[in-house]
Amino acid sequence: MISPTTDKLRTAVIDITFLLLQRQHVHESIIKQQCDKFQLPEFPEEFQNLLTTIDIINMLLDKTKQQQYLKRFLEQLYNVMDRNFKITDNDIQTSNKYFDAFADLQLISLMNEHPSMNQSFDEFISALPNESTSHSTFYKNYPLLINVPYEYIRIRAILLSQVNIFIAIAISTLDFSLLPGQSILVDYIRIVKSYLLRKVKFMWLEESLSKTEYRTDSDVPEVEFDTIQASNHDNEGKNTMFNQAFEQLHENAHNIFRSRDERLWRVKYLDMDSIDQGGPYRDSITAMCSDICSSHLPLFVLCPNGQNNTGQNRDCWIPNVFPPNKPISNKFKKQYQFIGQLMGMAIRKKHYLNVKFPILLWKKLIGEEITMKDIEAIDIQSFAIIKEMKTNLEQSQSIDGDSEINYLCTSIMSELRFDVISSSGQTYELIPGGENIPVTPRNFSEYCERYREYRLNEFGRPIEYIRQGLCSIIPYGCLTLFTANELEEAVCGKGEIDVALLKRNTVYLGDYNENSPHIQQFWTIINEMFDESQKKLFLIFVWGRSTLPTLDKDFKSKFKIQTISHDDNHQIDQMLPSELH
């Protein structure tokens, strides 16, 4: 295995070589077919592949320059492409009439979601509807593809599949643990990570997880839970199921959660006779998630939209807000890190967490910058006053100092100081002594800048601790090629219960099989009569989990339906809760 230091050194050398080529305009000349003059073949093959990958990225980002990058890409493509999938530059140019970046990403999404891709790319191409069949049903979730002729969807799918082959080669060459700004080529590839198929990302992830798996002969630790104690809530959350698990697991979680064991701890419920054959273990994770997204712990609070019952994402929980100029206690740091480690466990073991965090948290975890739009998604009023003031000031200037508007601006500003009400309700100064400094037209721009800076960084420290915990379980480089939505799905599973997926991964024991009338009625009820919340409650009741794995291959244990054995002394109705019989 290549050491991290060697990996970073190799990436730095490749970066420098690429920069030198750019500086001498060699790269541009290569694209113009002057390879021999600059002796490109003397470079290692992996470097040549990197240059081709950069061509591909340029081609994806700027279709007006596609022609200059296309020839070299196709020359390389013919060396690796199945002859059944040969495409020409004319094919690609014509497909551009139907595909922009948004249509490309919808096709990528289709390729990610369609079950045939789990078998092979050939199967996916075969599954595409041809001209004689209706497109509207097949593409109902991908509206930009509905009116695209079959042939050009096929061509585009082939192109995107081959693009992924080259980018996958580049991924294996560079060090993606480097932070944004530390490598030109790594950053370049991250720009187009939305074009990477989930299959490619997870293949690389699984390889990295295998290399960093913790191997030990020690027994799986036993974790004791006192459910009676957990029902007695206190302000610091000491009694919660989350804190009980944290106290017993956090010191060695960086090893335990990387173990090859399917279950990472055994559950012992005090004063209960349960034997942990999987159910209590899954129950304990579900209970911890319930504590995390609740007021039982001081780690997260309901977002302002939820508190005020307005706007979107009202069910999202955000990290609690701490005084900007004071350190966060070590206990809270470790608890946030433990939450990150639970996220890593979910990714490794496919036992997903039922937590509801906003997109800004997932973006920060993969090193992406958050925007004002991300803040407004959880607090619709966050920038309302600033926007109103800017509009009024602009109107005042455009109509030569209208007295009424000036009065309105002055009136509103007289109420403002250089402080801010945080997302959890506390007031903090934006500058030292800010609570006594009024906002005026002269300092309004500075106020806006400091207010915006506070809002964009309000949750920075807690999320960084979560990221540290996550990266102690999952190699950080793998995560940086995930989009925020993909990371959320890797941790939390799909937002909706996929009944067809569950059905494919169900086994029947005893007298039942998939064609039994009772079984068919059961699936009809689950699929057609249960809403999402009822489906989640059903899963929790029978399986101790509220989410499903994303892919068939991720089901480590199957869902089981079995016949209950009974005799004259064992009545079925007596096994129901007392209210139901």
Short mmCIF file of C-alpha atoms in Angstrom, two decimals, residues 23-456:
data_model
loop_
_atom_site.label_atom_id
_atom_site.label_comp_id
_atom_site.label_asym_id
_atom_site.label_seq_id
_atom_site.Cartn_x
_atom_site.Cartn_y
_atom_site.Cartn_z
CA ARG A 23 2.83 27.52 -18.98
CA GLN A 24 4.60 26.43 -22.17
CA HIS A 25 1.25 26.04 -23.96
CA VAL A 26 2.18 22.43 -24.52
CA HIS A 27 -1.18 21.12 -23.39
CA GLU A 28 -3.01 23.30 -25.90
CA SER A 29 -0.65 22.15 -28.64
CA ILE A 30 -1.20 18.51 -27.71
CA ILE A 31 -4.90 18.99 -28.24
CA LYS A 32 -4.03 20.35 -31.68
CA GLN A 33 -2.35 17.06 -32.52
CA GLN A 34 1.27 18.14 -32.08
CA CYS A 35 2.04 15.27 -29.74
CA ASP A 36 5.20 14.17 -31.51
CA LYS A 37 6.78 17.59 -31.34
CA PHE A 38 6.46 17.65 -27.56
CA GLN A 39 7.14 13.95 -27.09
CA LEU A 40 4.02 13.27 -25.01
CA PRO A 41 4.45 9.50 -25.42
CA GLU A 42 7.58 9.78 -23.27
CA PHE A 43 5.36 10.67 -20.30
CA PRO A 44 4.06 7.78 -18.16
CA GLU A 45 0.75 6.34 -19.31
CA GLU A 46 -1.02 7.44 -16.13
CA PHE A 47 -0.01 11.05 -16.84
CA GLN A 48 -1.24 10.78 -20.42
CA ASN A 49 -4.55 9.47 -19.07
CA LEU A 50 -4.72 12.44 -16.71
CA LEU A 51 -4.31 14.85 -19.63
CA THR A 52 -7.10 13.05 -21.45
CA THR A 53 -9.24 13.34 -18.32
CA ILE A 54 -8.63 17.10 -18.25
CA ASP A 55 -9.68 17.22 -21.91
CA ILE A 56 -12.88 15.42 -20.95
CA ILE A 57 -13.60 17.83 -18.11
CA ASN A 58 -13.06 20.82 -20.40
CA MET A 59 -15.37 19.17 -22.92
CA LEU A 60 -18.10 18.74 -20.29
CA LEU A 61 -17.78 22.24 -18.87
CA ASP A 62 -17.65 24.17 -22.15
CA LYS A 63 -19.37 22.59 -25.13
CA THR A 64 -18.34 25.54 -27.36
CA LYS A 65 -14.75 24.27 -27.11
CA GLN A 66 -15.70 20.63 -27.44
CA GLN A 67 -14.27 20.16 -30.92
CA GLN A 68 -10.71 20.97 -29.85
CA TYR A 69 -10.80 18.40 -27.03
CA LEU A 70 -12.85 15.72 -28.76
CA LYS A 71 -10.39 14.12 -31.18
CA ARG A 72 -7.81 13.05 -28.60
CA PHE A 73 -10.53 11.75 -26.31
CA LEU A 74 -12.05 9.62 -29.09
CA GLU A 75 -8.62 8.29 -30.09
CA GLN A 76 -8.13 7.07 -26.53
CA LEU A 77 -11.71 5.86 -26.40
CA TYR A 78 -11.34 3.51 -29.36
CA ASN A 79 -8.61 1.64 -27.47
CA VAL A 80 -10.91 0.66 -24.61
CA MET A 81 -14.43 0.77 -26.04
CA ASP A 82 -16.49 -2.29 -26.89
CA ARG A 83 -17.07 -2.26 -30.64
CA ASN A 84 -20.82 -2.50 -30.03
CA PHE A 85 -20.61 0.93 -28.42
CA LYS A 86 -18.46 2.84 -30.90
CA ILE A 87 -19.46 6.48 -31.26
CA THR A 88 -18.08 9.22 -33.50
CA ASP A 89 -17.42 12.90 -33.03
CA ASN A 90 -20.45 13.57 -35.24
CA ASP A 91 -22.60 11.45 -32.89
CA ILE A 92 -21.47 13.51 -29.93
CA GLN A 93 -21.91 16.84 -31.70
CA THR A 94 -25.44 15.92 -32.75
CA SER A 95 -26.34 14.75 -29.25
CA ASN A 96 -25.35 18.19 -27.96
CA LYS A 97 -28.52 19.54 -29.56
CA TYR A 98 -30.54 17.55 -27.04
CA PHE A 99 -28.26 17.62 -24.00
CA ASP A 100 -27.15 20.48 -21.81
CA ALA A 101 -25.66 20.10 -18.31
CA PHE A 102 -29.11 19.61 -16.73
CA ALA A 103 -30.13 16.87 -19.18
CA ASP A 104 -26.73 15.19 -18.71
CA LEU A 105 -27.26 15.08 -14.96
CA GLN A 106 -30.76 13.65 -15.35
CA LEU A 107 -29.29 10.88 -17.51
CA ILE A 108 -26.60 10.27 -14.86
CA SER A 109 -29.39 10.07 -12.28
CA LEU A 110 -31.26 7.53 -14.42
CA MET A 111 -28.09 5.47 -14.81
CA ASN A 112 -27.61 5.57 -11.04
CA GLU A 113 -31.18 4.57 -10.22
CA HIS A 114 -32.04 1.95 -12.84
CA PRO A 115 -31.62 -1.62 -11.46
CA SER A 116 -30.15 -2.90 -14.76
CA MET A 117 -26.93 -0.94 -14.10
CA ASN A 118 -26.26 -3.32 -11.19
CA GLN A 119 -25.90 -6.08 -13.79
CA SER A 120 -24.08 -4.38 -16.67
CA PHE A 121 -24.05 -1.34 -18.91
CA ASP A 122 -25.24 -3.57 -21.78
CA GLU A 123 -28.36 -4.42 -19.76
CA PHE A 124 -29.03 -0.73 -19.17
CA ILE A 125 -28.80 0.08 -22.89
CA SER A 126 -31.13 -2.84 -23.63
CA ALA A 127 -33.62 -1.52 -21.07
CA LEU A 128 -33.93 1.89 -22.77
CA PRO A 129 -37.25 2.28 -24.60
CA ASN A 130 -36.86 2.44 -28.38
CA GLU A 131 -38.83 4.63 -30.76
CA SER A 132 -41.77 2.22 -30.86
CA THR A 133 -42.47 2.39 -27.14
CA SER A 134 -43.69 5.23 -24.96
CA HIS A 135 -41.00 7.35 -23.32
CA SER A 136 -43.27 9.18 -20.89
CA THR A 137 -43.63 6.34 -18.37
CA PHE A 138 -39.98 5.27 -18.44
CA TYR A 139 -38.72 8.85 -18.10
CA LYS A 140 -41.45 10.19 -15.79
CA ASN A 141 -38.86 11.21 -13.19
CA TYR A 142 -36.50 12.59 -15.84
CA PRO A 143 -38.60 15.12 -17.82
CA LEU A 144 -35.68 16.51 -19.83
CA LEU A 145 -35.22 13.09 -21.47
CA ILE A 146 -38.83 12.45 -22.53
CA ASN A 147 -38.55 14.09 -25.96
CA VAL A 148 -34.99 13.00 -26.75
CA PRO A 149 -34.80 10.34 -29.50
CA TYR A 150 -33.68 6.90 -28.35
CA GLU A 151 -30.50 6.95 -30.44
CA TYR A 152 -29.17 10.11 -28.80
CA ILE A 153 -29.95 8.93 -25.28
CA ARG A 154 -28.01 5.79 -26.17
CA ILE A 155 -25.09 7.82 -27.57
CA ARG A 156 -25.04 10.09 -24.54
CA ALA A 157 -25.17 7.17 -22.10
CA ILE A 158 -22.21 5.56 -23.90
CA LEU A 159 -20.28 8.85 -23.77
CA LEU A 160 -20.95 9.37 -20.05
CA SER A 161 -20.07 5.75 -19.28
CA GLN A 162 -16.71 6.10 -21.03
CA VAL A 163 -16.08 9.46 -19.35
CA ASN A 164 -16.44 7.64 -16.04
CA ILE A 165 -13.82 5.08 -17.07
CA PHE A 166 -11.20 7.79 -17.62
CA ILE A 167 -12.07 9.75 -14.50
CA ALA A 168 -11.92 6.52 -12.46
CA ILE A 169 -8.35 6.00 -13.70
CA ALA A 170 -7.45 9.55 -12.63
CA ILE A 171 -8.98 8.98 -9.20
CA SER A 172 -6.61 6.09 -8.58
CA THR A 173 -3.64 8.30 -9.53
CA LEU A 174 -4.23 11.34 -7.30
CA ASP A 175 -4.54 11.95 -3.57
CA PHE A 176 -8.10 13.07 -2.84
CA SER A 177 -7.46 13.51 0.87
CA LEU A 178 -6.00 16.91 -0.04
CA LEU A 179 -8.21 19.83 0.93
CA PRO A 180 -9.63 22.23 -1.67
CA GLY A 181 -6.87 24.51 -2.95
CA GLN A 182 -4.05 22.03 -2.27
CA SER A 183 -4.02 20.35 -5.71
CA ILE A 184 -5.00 21.83 -9.06
CA LEU A 185 -5.85 18.50 -10.67
CA VAL A 186 -7.74 17.14 -7.67
CA ASP A 187 -9.85 20.31 -7.56
CA TYR A 188 -10.37 20.06 -11.31
CA ILE A 189 -11.83 16.57 -11.04
CA ARG A 190 -13.99 17.52 -8.07
CA ILE A 191 -15.68 20.15 -10.24
CA VAL A 192 -17.36 17.41 -12.30
CA LYS A 193 -18.08 14.94 -9.50
CA SER A 194 -21.80 15.18 -10.33
CA TYR A 195 -20.96 13.40 -13.61
CA LEU A 196 -19.43 10.46 -11.76
CA LEU A 197 -21.68 7.43 -11.57
CA ARG A 198 -22.56 6.23 -8.10
CA LYS A 199 -21.21 2.81 -9.08
CA VAL A 200 -17.74 4.30 -9.67
CA LYS A 201 -17.77 6.24 -6.42
CA PHE A 202 -18.89 3.30 -4.32
CA MET A 203 -16.41 0.95 -5.97
CA TRP A 204 -13.61 3.29 -4.91
CA LEU A 205 -15.21 3.72 -1.48
CA GLU A 206 -15.51 -0.03 -0.88
CA GLU A 207 -11.87 -0.52 -1.85
CA SER A 208 -10.81 2.19 0.62
CA LEU A 209 -13.02 0.77 3.37
CA SER A 210 -11.49 -2.66 2.89
CA LYS A 211 -7.97 -1.24 3.20
CA THR A 212 -8.84 0.64 6.41
CA GLU A 213 -10.85 -2.11 8.08
CA TYR A 214 -9.90 -2.74 11.72
CA ARG A 215 -8.97 -6.36 12.30
CA THR A 216 -9.07 -7.72 15.84
CA ASP A 217 -9.71 -10.98 17.64
CA SER A 218 -11.35 -9.20 20.57
CA ASP A 219 -14.97 -9.93 21.42
CA VAL A 220 -17.65 -7.49 20.34
CA PRO A 221 -18.21 -5.08 23.27
CA GLU A 222 -21.41 -5.26 25.29
CA VAL A 223 -23.31 -2.01 25.81
CA GLU A 224 -25.77 -1.75 28.69
CA PHE A 225 -28.87 0.41 28.30
CA ASP A 226 -31.20 1.49 31.08
CA THR A 227 -34.45 2.35 29.31
CA ILE A 228 -36.12 3.50 32.54
CA GLN A 229 -33.30 5.96 33.15
CA ALA A 230 -33.54 7.10 29.51
CA SER A 231 -37.18 8.08 30.02
CA ASN A 232 -36.17 10.59 32.72
CA HIS A 233 -35.07 13.61 30.71
CA ASP A 234 -32.60 16.17 32.01
CA ASN A 235 -31.22 19.39 30.50
CA GLU A 236 -27.83 17.90 29.59
CA GLY A 237 -29.11 14.64 28.13
CA LYS A 238 -27.11 12.47 30.53
CA ASN A 239 -29.85 9.86 30.77
CA THR A 240 -30.49 9.51 27.04
CA MET A 241 -29.81 6.33 25.10
CA PHE A 242 -27.35 8.35 23.02
CA ASN A 243 -25.31 9.41 26.03
CA GLN A 244 -25.38 5.92 27.54
CA ALA A 245 -23.90 4.56 24.29
CA PHE A 246 -21.46 7.47 24.02
CA GLU A 247 -20.06 6.89 27.51
CA GLN A 248 -19.40 3.21 26.79
CA LEU A 249 -18.19 3.39 23.17
CA HIS A 250 -16.61 6.74 22.29
CA GLU A 251 -13.07 6.11 23.58
CA ASN A 252 -12.51 3.24 21.14
CA ALA A 253 -15.14 4.05 18.52
CA HIS A 254 -12.46 4.86 15.91
CA ASN A 255 -11.54 1.15 15.99
CA ILE A 256 -14.85 -0.52 16.88
CA PHE A 257 -16.74 1.19 14.06
CA ARG A 258 -14.17 -0.01 11.48
CA SER A 259 -14.51 -3.64 12.57
CA ARG A 260 -15.47 -6.32 10.05
CA ASP A 261 -18.25 -7.59 12.36
CA GLU A 262 -21.77 -7.00 11.07
CA ARG A 263 -22.92 -5.93 14.55
CA LEU A 264 -20.44 -3.66 16.30
CA TRP A 265 -21.74 -4.13 19.84
CA ARG A 266 -24.09 -6.40 21.74
CA VAL A 267 -27.00 -4.78 23.54
CA LYS A 268 -28.01 -5.63 27.08
CA TYR A 269 -31.18 -3.93 28.28
CA LEU A 270 -31.11 -3.76 32.06
CA ASP A 271 -34.08 -5.44 33.78
CA MET A 272 -35.17 -6.98 30.48
CA ASP A 273 -34.76 -10.52 29.15
CA SER A 274 -34.00 -9.64 25.53
CA ILE A 275 -31.29 -11.62 23.74
CA ASP A 276 -29.49 -9.58 21.10
CA GLN A 277 -29.83 -11.47 17.83
CA GLY A 278 -29.88 -8.23 15.87
CA GLY A 279 -33.14 -6.60 16.89
CA PRO A 280 -31.95 -4.89 20.11
CA TYR A 281 -28.79 -3.73 18.28
CA ARG A 282 -30.84 -2.06 15.55
CA ASP A 283 -33.24 -0.69 18.17
CA SER A 284 -30.36 0.96 20.02
CA ILE A 285 -29.25 2.82 16.87
CA THR A 286 -32.80 3.96 16.17
CA ALA A 287 -33.11 5.21 19.77
CA MET A 288 -29.83 7.13 19.52
CA CYS A 289 -31.04 8.83 16.33
CA SER A 290 -34.27 9.81 18.08
CA ASP A 291 -32.21 11.48 20.81
CA ILE A 292 -29.92 13.30 18.36
CA CYS A 293 -32.82 14.99 16.55
CA SER A 294 -34.66 16.06 19.67
CA SER A 295 -34.55 18.50 22.56
CA HIS A 296 -33.36 15.68 24.85
CA LEU A 297 -29.75 16.57 23.97
CA PRO A 298 -28.19 20.05 23.81
CA LEU A 299 -26.38 19.22 20.56
CA PHE A 300 -29.04 20.11 17.98
CA VAL A 301 -32.03 22.44 17.80
CA LEU A 302 -34.97 22.58 15.42
CA CYS A 303 -34.19 25.02 12.59
CA PRO A 304 -35.81 28.51 12.66
CA ASN A 305 -38.30 27.55 9.94
CA GLY A 306 -39.42 24.69 12.18
CA GLN A 307 -39.53 26.87 15.28
CA ASN A 308 -41.61 29.49 13.46
CA ASN A 309 -43.62 26.99 11.40
CA THR A 310 -42.82 28.76 8.13
CA GLY A 311 -40.90 28.06 4.94
CA GLN A 312 -39.37 24.74 3.92
CA ASN A 313 -37.38 22.07 5.79
CA ARG A 314 -39.32 22.58 9.01
CA ASP A 315 -38.33 19.11 10.20
CA CYS A 316 -34.58 19.77 9.91
CA TRP A 317 -32.33 19.92 12.96
CA ILE A 318 -29.26 22.16 13.03
CA PRO A 319 -26.20 22.09 15.32
CA ASN A 320 -26.70 24.14 18.46
CA VAL A 321 -25.09 27.57 18.35
CA PHE A 322 -22.27 28.41 20.78
CA PRO A 323 -20.83 31.86 21.66
CA PRO A 324 -18.44 32.73 18.79
CA ASN A 325 -15.54 33.81 20.98
CA LYS A 326 -15.73 31.04 23.57
CA PRO A 327 -14.47 27.46 23.29
CA ILE A 328 -16.90 24.56 23.06
CA SER A 329 -16.59 22.13 25.97
CA ASN A 330 -14.61 18.92 25.45
CA LYS A 331 -17.71 16.85 26.26
CA PHE A 332 -19.67 18.47 23.43
CA LYS A 333 -16.71 18.17 21.05
CA LYS A 334 -16.47 14.44 21.70
CA GLN A 335 -20.22 13.98 21.36
CA TYR A 336 -20.24 15.73 17.97
CA GLN A 337 -17.28 13.58 16.93
CA PHE A 338 -19.20 10.50 18.08
CA ILE A 339 -22.12 11.52 15.85
CA GLY A 340 -19.66 11.71 12.94
CA GLN A 341 -18.40 8.25 13.86
CA LEU A 342 -21.98 6.94 13.84
CA MET A 343 -22.29 8.39 10.32
CA GLY A 344 -19.16 6.49 9.33
CA MET A 345 -20.58 3.33 10.85
CA ALA A 346 -23.75 3.80 8.80
CA ILE A 347 -21.71 4.07 5.60
CA ARG A 348 -19.62 1.00 6.41
CA LYS A 349 -22.37 -1.26 7.70
CA LYS A 350 -25.33 0.06 5.67
CA HIS A 351 -27.32 0.48 8.87
CA TYR A 352 -28.63 3.92 8.11
CA LEU A 353 -29.36 6.71 10.56
CA ASN A 354 -32.83 8.21 10.83
CA VAL A 355 -31.64 11.80 11.27
CA LYS A 356 -32.85 14.91 9.46
CA PHE A 357 -30.14 17.50 8.84
CA PRO A 358 -30.19 20.35 6.28
CA ILE A 359 -28.16 20.29 3.08
CA LEU A 360 -25.69 22.85 4.50
CA LEU A 361 -24.42 20.30 7.02
CA TRP A 362 -23.75 17.68 4.34
CA LYS A 363 -22.06 20.28 2.12
CA LYS A 364 -19.69 21.34 4.90
CA LEU A 365 -18.81 17.71 5.65
CA ILE A 366 -17.45 17.25 2.11
CA GLY A 367 -15.65 20.60 2.06
CA GLU A 368 -18.12 22.59 -0.04
CA GLU A 369 -18.92 26.21 0.73
CA ILE A 370 -22.45 26.99 1.86
CA THR A 371 -24.42 29.88 0.40
CA MET A 372 -27.05 32.38 1.49
CA LYS A 373 -29.58 30.17 -0.27
CA ASP A 374 -28.59 27.25 1.99
CA ILE A 375 -29.15 29.44 5.07
CA GLU A 376 -32.52 30.68 3.80
CA ALA A 377 -33.55 27.05 3.26
CA ILE A 378 -33.65 26.63 7.06
CA ASP A 379 -34.37 30.26 8.04
CA ILE A 380 -36.50 32.06 5.48
CA GLN A 381 -36.22 35.34 7.40
CA SER A 382 -32.45 35.24 7.87
CA PHE A 383 -31.59 37.88 5.26
CA ALA A 384 -35.00 39.58 4.94
CA ILE A 385 -34.09 42.84 6.73
CA ILE A 386 -30.79 43.20 4.90
CA LYS A 387 -32.46 42.67 1.53
CA GLU A 388 -35.19 45.18 2.37
CA MET A 389 -32.65 47.77 3.50
CA LYS A 390 -30.54 47.33 0.36
CA THR A 391 -33.62 47.80 -1.82
CA ASN A 392 -34.66 50.95 0.05
CA LEU A 393 -31.17 52.45 -0.12
CA GLU A 394 -30.92 51.75 -3.85
CA GLN A 395 -34.33 53.36 -4.42
CA SER A 396 -33.31 56.35 -2.36
CA GLN A 397 -30.18 56.85 -4.46
CA SER A 398 -32.00 56.33 -7.78
CA ILE A 399 -34.62 59.01 -7.12
CA ASP A 400 -32.22 61.57 -5.76
CA GLY A 401 -32.66 61.15 -2.05
CA ASP A 402 -36.42 60.78 -1.63
CA SER A 403 -37.20 62.03 1.86
CA GLU A 404 -39.80 59.37 2.67
CA ILE A 405 -37.48 56.52 1.74
CA ASN A 406 -34.62 58.18 3.63
CA TYR A 407 -36.85 58.44 6.68
CA LEU A 408 -37.87 54.78 6.32
CA CYS A 409 -34.24 53.66 6.03
CA THR A 410 -33.19 55.77 9.01
CA SER A 411 -36.13 54.48 11.03
CA ILE A 412 -35.30 50.83 10.36
CA MET A 413 -31.58 51.32 10.91
CA SER A 414 -32.17 53.04 14.22
CA GLU A 415 -33.39 49.68 15.53
CA LEU A 416 -30.33 47.78 14.32
CA ARG A 417 -27.04 47.27 16.13
CA PHE A 418 -23.88 45.35 15.23
CA ASP A 419 -25.24 42.17 16.77
CA VAL A 420 -27.21 39.18 15.54
CA ILE A 421 -29.83 36.80 16.89
CA SER A 422 -28.47 33.30 16.33
CA SER A 423 -30.43 30.40 14.89
CA SER A 424 -30.94 29.08 18.42
CA GLY A 425 -32.19 32.43 19.75
CA GLN A 426 -29.19 33.98 21.54
CA THR A 427 -27.85 37.44 20.72
CA TYR A 428 -24.15 37.78 19.83
CA GLU A 429 -22.05 40.80 18.89
CA LEU A 430 -20.71 40.99 15.34
CA ILE A 431 -17.81 43.17 16.51
CA PRO A 432 -16.53 43.99 20.01
CA GLY A 433 -19.02 46.36 21.63
CA GLY A 434 -21.42 45.81 18.74
CA GLU A 435 -24.53 45.91 20.89
CA ASN A 436 -23.90 49.63 21.40
CA ILE A 437 -22.97 50.51 17.80
CA PRO A 438 -25.96 51.61 15.69
CA VAL A 439 -26.21 50.75 12.00
CA THR A 440 -26.12 53.82 9.74
CA PRO A 441 -26.04 54.34 5.95
CA ARG A 442 -22.30 54.94 6.32
CA ASN A 443 -21.51 51.59 8.01
CA PHE A 444 -24.36 49.56 6.49
CA SER A 445 -22.08 47.75 4.03
CA GLU A 446 -19.78 46.64 6.84
CA TYR A 447 -22.79 45.48 8.86
CA CYS A 448 -24.06 43.42 5.90
CA GLU A 449 -20.66 41.81 5.38
CA ARG A 450 -20.22 40.86 9.04
CA TYR A 451 -23.81 39.64 9.31
CA ARG A 452 -23.39 37.48 6.21
CA GLU A 453 -20.05 36.12 7.46
CA TYR A 454 -21.63 35.15 10.78
CA ARG A 455 -24.55 33.37 9.14
CA LEU A 456 -22.37 31.39 6.74
#
